[in-house]
Amino acid sequence: MRLSRPILAVVGRKSSGKTTVIERLVPRLIKEGFTAATIKHISHHDFSIDRKGSDTWRHSRAGANPVTAFSNNEVSIIIKATDFPLEKISRLIFEFGANILVLEGFSSVVLNDESVGKIICVRSKAEYMEFKESVKGEVIAFCSFQEIEKPILNIEKDFEILAEKTLSFIKKRIRILKILNSLPGIDCGKCGRKTCEELAKEIYEGAASLEECTILRAKPKLNTKIVIEGKEVPIQPFVSEFVRKTILGMVSSLKRVNIKGDEKVYIEILK
């Protein structure tokens, strides 16, 4: 997923310490000046936060979706969905002002996502080896309630180390995301990297520069700009010239229109 704010996930098997880590970590993040939001994955089949027979349950049963419960100290939004992408949920939560998102669970989604920092809770060395072999991207730390040999941290005794490692990841991730969001984000591969994320990381490490982005370097020379809902869409020189010639060719065929080729043409498509 590509977002503008850091996401970290606390993953592990049942009763491995995930919730304990989060309930201790969130206050520390808040103390450091961050606003943290959490998402808990619930694996129970047909689970619902709503209560059968309640007014909101009756609203949902009537077909309303989402349903919002509003009181003087809490707002609850209930969305009925069998498939609601984590990226979409994350964007929705960030809209409420959080600048750090902490996930509990979602192993099947985040273990292979290199953009998410992972705190992995294990109950034994065997679980540690299993996760170590399958995880991709940055692991902030492995931790456990049990006394297991290093590098596995003890959730109680080594919490300060865990917190510092988490804060270090967040601060680094914020800087990388700032770089990433200045890049086109189309993963064209023209710079020699598979993704814009790879280039952003190299720029952060001082091993590359923004000048290596072919699209950014060519942007001042482009004769076409595509803007959708106020946001410019990054395009390559070939696409720019193709769109320019196509539009000018279509416009020039209209009556009483003379096109030289150097005009500025604005087209607005209304809903």
CSV table of C-alpha atoms in Angstrom, one decimal:
chain,number,residue,atom,x,y,z
A,1,MET,CA,0.0,0.0,0.0
A,2,ARG,CA,1.1,3.6,-0.7
A,3,LEU,CA,0.2,6.1,2.0
A,4,SER,CA,1.6,9.4,3.3
A,5,ARG,CA,1.9,8.3,6.9
A,6,PRO,CA,3.7,5.4,8.6
A,7,ILE,CA,2.0,2.1,9.3
A,8,LEU,CA,3.3,-0.5,11.6
A,9,ALA,CA,1.8,-3.9,12.5
A,10,VAL,CA,2.0,-6.0,15.6
A,11,VAL,CA,1.6,-9.6,14.4
A,12,GLY,CA,1.9,-13.1,15.9
A,13,ARG,CA,0.0,-16.1,17.0
A,14,LYS,CA,-2.8,-16.1,19.6
A,15,SER,CA,-1.7,-15.1,23.1
A,16,SER,CA,1.7,-14.1,22.0
A,17,GLY,CA,1.5,-10.6,23.4
A,18,LYS,CA,0.2,-8.4,20.5
A,19,THR,CA,-2.4,-6.5,22.5
A,20,THR,CA,0.0,-5.9,25.4
A,21,VAL,CA,2.6,-4.5,23.1
A,22,ILE,CA,0.0,-2.1,21.5
A,23,GLU,CA,-1.5,-0.9,24.8
A,24,ARG,CA,2.0,0.0,26.1
A,25,LEU,CA,3.3,1.4,22.8
A,26,VAL,CA,0.4,3.7,22.0
A,27,PRO,CA,0.9,5.9,25.1
A,28,ARG,CA,4.6,6.2,24.3
A,29,LEU,CA,3.8,7.3,20.7
A,30,ILE,CA,1.3,9.9,22.1
A,31,LYS,CA,4.0,11.1,24.6
A,32,GLU,CA,6.4,11.6,21.6
A,33,GLY,CA,3.8,13.9,20.0
A,34,PHE,CA,2.2,11.5,17.5
A,35,THR,CA,-1.6,10.8,17.2
A,36,ALA,CA,-2.0,7.1,17.0
A,37,ALA,CA,-4.9,5.1,15.6
A,38,THR,CA,-5.3,1.3,15.7
A,39,ILE,CA,-7.0,-1.4,13.7
A,40,LYS,CA,-7.7,-4.8,15.3
A,41,HIS,CA,-8.2,-7.8,13.0
A,42,ILE,CA,-10.9,-10.1,14.4
A,43,SER,CA,-10.8,-13.6,12.9
A,44,HIS,CA,-14.1,-14.9,14.5
A,45,HIS,CA,-16.5,-15.9,11.7
A,46,ASP,CA,-19.6,-13.5,11.3
A,47,PHE,CA,-18.4,-11.3,14.1
A,48,SER,CA,-20.2,-8.0,14.5
A,49,ILE,CA,-19.6,-5.1,16.9
A,50,ASP,CA,-23.3,-4.3,16.6
A,51,ARG,CA,-25.9,-5.8,18.9
A,52,LYS,CA,-28.8,-7.8,17.5
A,53,GLY,CA,-32.0,-5.9,18.0
A,54,SER,CA,-30.4,-2.5,18.6
A,55,ASP,CA,-31.6,0.5,16.6
A,56,THR,CA,-28.4,0.6,14.6
A,57,TRP,CA,-28.8,-3.2,13.8
A,58,ARG,CA,-32.3,-2.5,12.6
A,59,HIS,CA,-31.0,0.4,10.4
A,60,SER,CA,-28.5,-2.1,8.8
A,61,ARG,CA,-31.1,-4.7,8.4
A,62,ALA,CA,-33.2,-2.2,6.6
A,63,GLY,CA,-30.4,-1.7,4.1
A,64,ALA,CA,-28.5,1.4,5.4
A,65,ASN,CA,-24.7,1.1,4.9
A,66,PRO,CA,-22.8,2.6,6.6
A,67,VAL,CA,-24.7,3.2,9.8
A,68,THR,CA,-23.4,5.8,12.3
A,69,ALA,CA,-24.2,5.9,16.0
A,70,PHE,CA,-23.6,9.4,17.4
A,71,SER,CA,-23.5,10.3,21.1
A,72,ASN,CA,-22.1,13.1,23.2
A,73,ASN,CA,-18.8,11.4,23.6
A,74,GLU,CA,-18.4,8.8,20.8
A,75,VAL,CA,-19.1,8.3,17.1
A,76,SER,CA,-19.2,4.7,15.8
A,77,ILE,CA,-19.4,4.0,12.1
A,78,ILE,CA,-20.5,0.5,11.2
A,79,ILE,CA,-19.7,-0.5,7.6
A,80,LYS,CA,-21.1,-3.8,6.3
A,81,ALA,CA,-18.6,-5.3,3.9
A,82,THR,CA,-17.2,-8.8,3.1
A,83,ASP,CA,-14.2,-7.3,1.3
A,84,PHE,CA,-12.9,-4.0,2.4
A,85,PRO,CA,-9.2,-3.5,1.4
A,86,LEU,CA,-6.9,-2.6,4.3
A,87,GLU,CA,-5.5,0.3,2.2
A,88,LYS,CA,-9.0,1.8,1.9
A,89,ILE,CA,-9.6,1.4,5.7
A,90,SER,CA,-6.2,3.0,6.4
A,91,ARG,CA,-7.0,6.0,4.2
A,92,LEU,CA,-10.3,6.5,5.9
A,93,ILE,CA,-8.8,6.4,9.4
A,94,PHE,CA,-6.0,8.9,8.4
A,95,GLU,CA,-8.8,11.3,7.4
A,96,PHE,CA,-9.7,11.6,11.1
A,97,GLY,CA,-6.3,13.1,11.8
A,98,ALA,CA,-4.1,10.2,13.0
A,99,ASN,CA,-0.5,10.4,11.8
A,100,ILE,CA,0.5,6.9,12.9
A,101,LEU,CA,-1.5,3.7,12.3
A,102,VAL,CA,-0.9,0.6,14.4
A,103,LEU,CA,-2.4,-2.7,13.1
A,104,GLU,CA,-3.0,-5.8,15.3
A,105,GLY,CA,-2.9,-8.9,13.3
A,106,PHE,CA,-3.4,-8.9,9.4
A,107,SER,CA,-0.4,-11.3,9.1
A,108,SER,CA,-1.6,-12.5,5.7
A,109,VAL,CA,-1.6,-9.0,4.4
A,110,VAL,CA,1.4,-7.3,6.0
A,111,LEU,CA,4.1,-10.0,6.3
A,112,ASN,CA,4.9,-9.5,2.6
A,113,ASP,CA,4.3,-5.8,2.5
A,114,GLU,CA,7.7,-4.0,2.6
A,115,SER,CA,6.1,-0.6,3.3
A,116,VAL,CA,4.8,-1.8,6.7
A,117,GLY,CA,7.1,-2.0,9.8
A,118,LYS,CA,6.6,-5.2,11.7
A,119,ILE,CA,6.8,-6.0,15.4
A,120,ILE,CA,6.5,-9.8,15.6
A,121,CYS,CA,5.4,-11.5,18.8
A,122,VAL,CA,6.5,-15.1,19.2
A,123,ARG,CA,6.0,-17.8,21.8
A,124,SER,CA,9.1,-19.9,21.0
A,125,LYS,CA,12.3,-20.0,19.0
A,126,ALA,CA,10.6,-22.2,16.5
A,127,GLU,CA,8.0,-19.5,15.8
A,128,TYR,CA,10.8,-16.9,15.5
A,129,MET,CA,12.5,-19.0,12.9
A,130,GLU,CA,9.2,-19.5,11.0
A,131,PHE,CA,8.4,-15.8,10.9
A,132,LYS,CA,12.0,-14.9,10.1
A,133,GLU,CA,12.0,-17.0,7.0
A,134,SER,CA,8.6,-15.8,5.7
A,135,VAL,CA,8.6,-12.1,6.4
A,136,LYS,CA,9.6,-9.4,3.9
A,137,GLY,CA,10.6,-5.8,4.5
A,138,GLU,CA,11.7,-4.2,7.8
A,139,VAL,CA,11.1,-6.0,11.1
A,140,ILE,CA,11.3,-3.5,13.9
A,141,ALA,CA,11.7,-6.2,16.4
A,142,PHE,CA,10.9,-9.8,17.4
A,143,CYS,CA,9.6,-9.9,21.0
A,144,SER,CA,8.1,-12.4,23.5
A,145,PHE,CA,6.7,-12.9,27.0
A,146,GLN,CA,9.1,-15.8,27.2
A,147,GLU,CA,12.9,-15.6,27.9
A,148,ILE,CA,14.3,-16.5,24.5
A,149,GLU,CA,17.8,-15.8,23.3
A,150,LYS,CA,18.6,-12.6,21.5
A,151,PRO,CA,17.7,-10.9,19.2
A,152,ILE,CA,14.2,-11.7,20.6
A,153,LEU,CA,13.3,-8.9,23.1
A,154,ASN,CA,11.4,-9.6,26.3
A,155,ILE,CA,8.1,-7.6,26.2
A,156,GLU,CA,8.4,-6.6,29.8
A,157,LYS,CA,12.1,-6.2,30.5
A,158,ASP,CA,13.1,-4.8,27.1
A,159,PHE,CA,10.1,-2.6,26.4
A,160,GLU,CA,12.2,0.6,26.3
A,161,ILE,CA,14.4,-1.0,23.6
A,162,LEU,CA,11.3,-2.0,21.7
A,163,ALA,CA,9.8,1.6,22.0
A,164,GLU,CA,13.1,3.2,20.8
A,165,LYS,CA,13.3,0.8,17.8
A,166,THR,CA,9.7,1.7,16.9
A,167,LEU,CA,10.3,5.4,17.2
A,168,SER,CA,13.4,5.1,15.0
A,169,PHE,CA,11.4,3.2,12.3
A,170,ILE,CA,8.6,5.9,12.4
A,171,LYS,CA,11.0,8.8,12.1
A,172,LYS,CA,12.9,7.1,9.2
A,173,ARG,CA,9.6,6.2,7.5
A,174,ILE,CA,8.3,9.7,7.7
A,175,ARG,CA,11.3,11.0,5.9
A,176,ILE,CA,11.2,8.2,3.2
A,177,LEU,CA,7.4,8.9,2.7
A,178,LYS,CA,8.1,12.6,2.2
A,179,ILE,CA,10.6,11.7,-0.6
A,180,LEU,CA,8.3,9.0,-2.0
A,181,ASN,CA,5.4,11.4,-2.3
A,182,SER,CA,7.5,13.9,-4.3
A,183,LEU,CA,8.1,11.1,-6.8
A,184,PRO,CA,5.5,10.2,-9.6
A,185,GLY,CA,4.5,6.9,-8.0
A,186,ILE,CA,4.0,5.1,-11.3
A,187,ASP,CA,6.8,2.6,-10.8
A,188,CYS,CA,7.9,3.0,-14.4
A,189,GLY,CA,11.4,1.5,-13.8
A,190,LYS,CA,13.1,4.1,-16.0
A,191,CYS,CA,15.5,5.0,-13.1
A,192,GLY,CA,16.7,1.4,-12.9
A,193,ARG,CA,14.7,0.5,-9.8
A,194,LYS,CA,11.6,-1.6,-9.8
A,195,THR,CA,9.5,0.9,-7.8
A,196,CYS,CA,9.5,4.5,-6.7
A,197,GLU,CA,9.8,3.2,-3.1
A,198,GLU,CA,13.2,1.7,-3.9
A,199,LEU,CA,14.4,5.0,-5.3
A,200,ALA,CA,13.0,6.9,-2.3
A,201,LYS,CA,14.9,4.6,0.1
A,202,GLU,CA,18.2,5.1,-1.8
A,203,ILE,CA,17.6,8.9,-1.7
A,204,TYR,CA,17.1,8.7,2.0
A,205,GLU,CA,20.3,6.7,2.4
A,206,GLY,CA,22.2,9.2,0.3
A,207,ALA,CA,22.9,6.7,-2.5
A,208,ALA,CA,20.7,8.4,-5.1
A,209,SER,CA,19.0,11.7,-5.9
A,210,LEU,CA,15.7,13.0,-7.2
A,211,GLU,CA,17.5,13.9,-10.4
A,212,GLU,CA,17.6,10.1,-11.2
A,213,CYS,CA,13.8,10.1,-11.7
A,214,THR,CA,13.3,10.3,-15.5
A,215,ILE,CA,9.8,11.7,-15.2
A,216,LEU,CA,10.7,14.5,-12.8
A,217,ARG,CA,13.7,15.3,-15.0
A,218,ALA,CA,11.6,15.5,-18.1
A,219,LYS,CA,8.7,17.4,-16.5
A,220,PRO,CA,9.9,20.9,-17.4
A,221,LYS,CA,10.1,19.9,-21.1
A,222,LEU,CA,6.6,18.4,-21.3
A,223,ASN,CA,4.0,20.2,-23.4
A,224,THR,CA,1.1,18.4,-21.8
A,225,LYS,CA,-0.4,18.4,-18.3
A,226,ILE,CA,-3.2,16.2,-17.1
A,227,VAL,CA,-5.0,17.2,-13.9
A,228,ILE,CA,-7.8,15.1,-12.4
A,229,GLU,CA,-9.7,16.5,-9.4
A,230,GLY,CA,-6.9,19.1,-8.8
A,231,LYS,CA,-4.1,16.5,-8.8
A,232,GLU,CA,-1.6,16.3,-11.6
A,233,VAL,CA,-1.1,12.9,-13.1
A,234,PRO,CA,2.6,12.1,-13.8
A,235,ILE,CA,3.2,11.2,-17.5
A,236,GLN,CA,6.1,10.2,-19.6
A,237,PRO,CA,7.4,12.3,-22.6
A,238,PHE,CA,5.9,9.8,-25.1
A,239,VAL,CA,2.5,9.9,-23.4
A,240,SER,CA,2.7,13.7,-23.2
A,241,GLU,CA,3.4,14.1,-26.9
A,242,PHE,CA,0.8,11.5,-27.9
A,243,VAL,CA,-1.9,13.3,-25.9
A,244,ARG,CA,-0.8,16.8,-27.2
A,245,LYS,CA,-0.9,15.8,-30.9
A,246,THR,CA,-4.2,13.8,-30.5
A,247,ILE,CA,-6.0,16.7,-28.8
A,248,LEU,CA,-4.6,19.4,-31.2
A,249,GLY,CA,-5.6,17.2,-34.1
A,250,MET,CA,-9.2,16.8,-32.9
A,251,VAL,CA,-9.6,20.5,-32.0
A,252,SER,CA,-8.1,21.6,-35.3
A,253,SER,CA,-10.8,19.6,-37.2
A,254,LEU,CA,-13.5,21.9,-35.6
A,255,LYS,CA,-15.0,24.7,-37.7
A,256,ARG,CA,-13.5,28.1,-37.3
A,257,VAL,CA,-10.6,26.8,-35.4
A,258,ASN,CA,-7.0,27.3,-36.6
A,259,ILE,CA,-4.2,25.5,-34.8
A,260,LYS,CA,-0.6,26.4,-35.1
A,261,GLY,CA,0.7,23.9,-32.6
A,262,ASP,CA,2.0,26.2,-29.8
A,263,GLU,CA,-1.4,27.1,-28.3
A,264,LYS,CA,-2.4,26.5,-24.7
A,265,VAL,CA,-5.5,24.3,-24.8
A,266,TYR,CA,-7.6,23.7,-21.6
A,267,ILE,CA,-10.3,20.9,-21.7
A,268,GLU,CA,-12.6,20.5,-18.7
A,269,ILE,CA,-14.7,17.3,-18.4
A,270,LEU,CA,-17.8,17.9,-16.3
A,271,LYS,CA,-19.5,15.1,-14.3
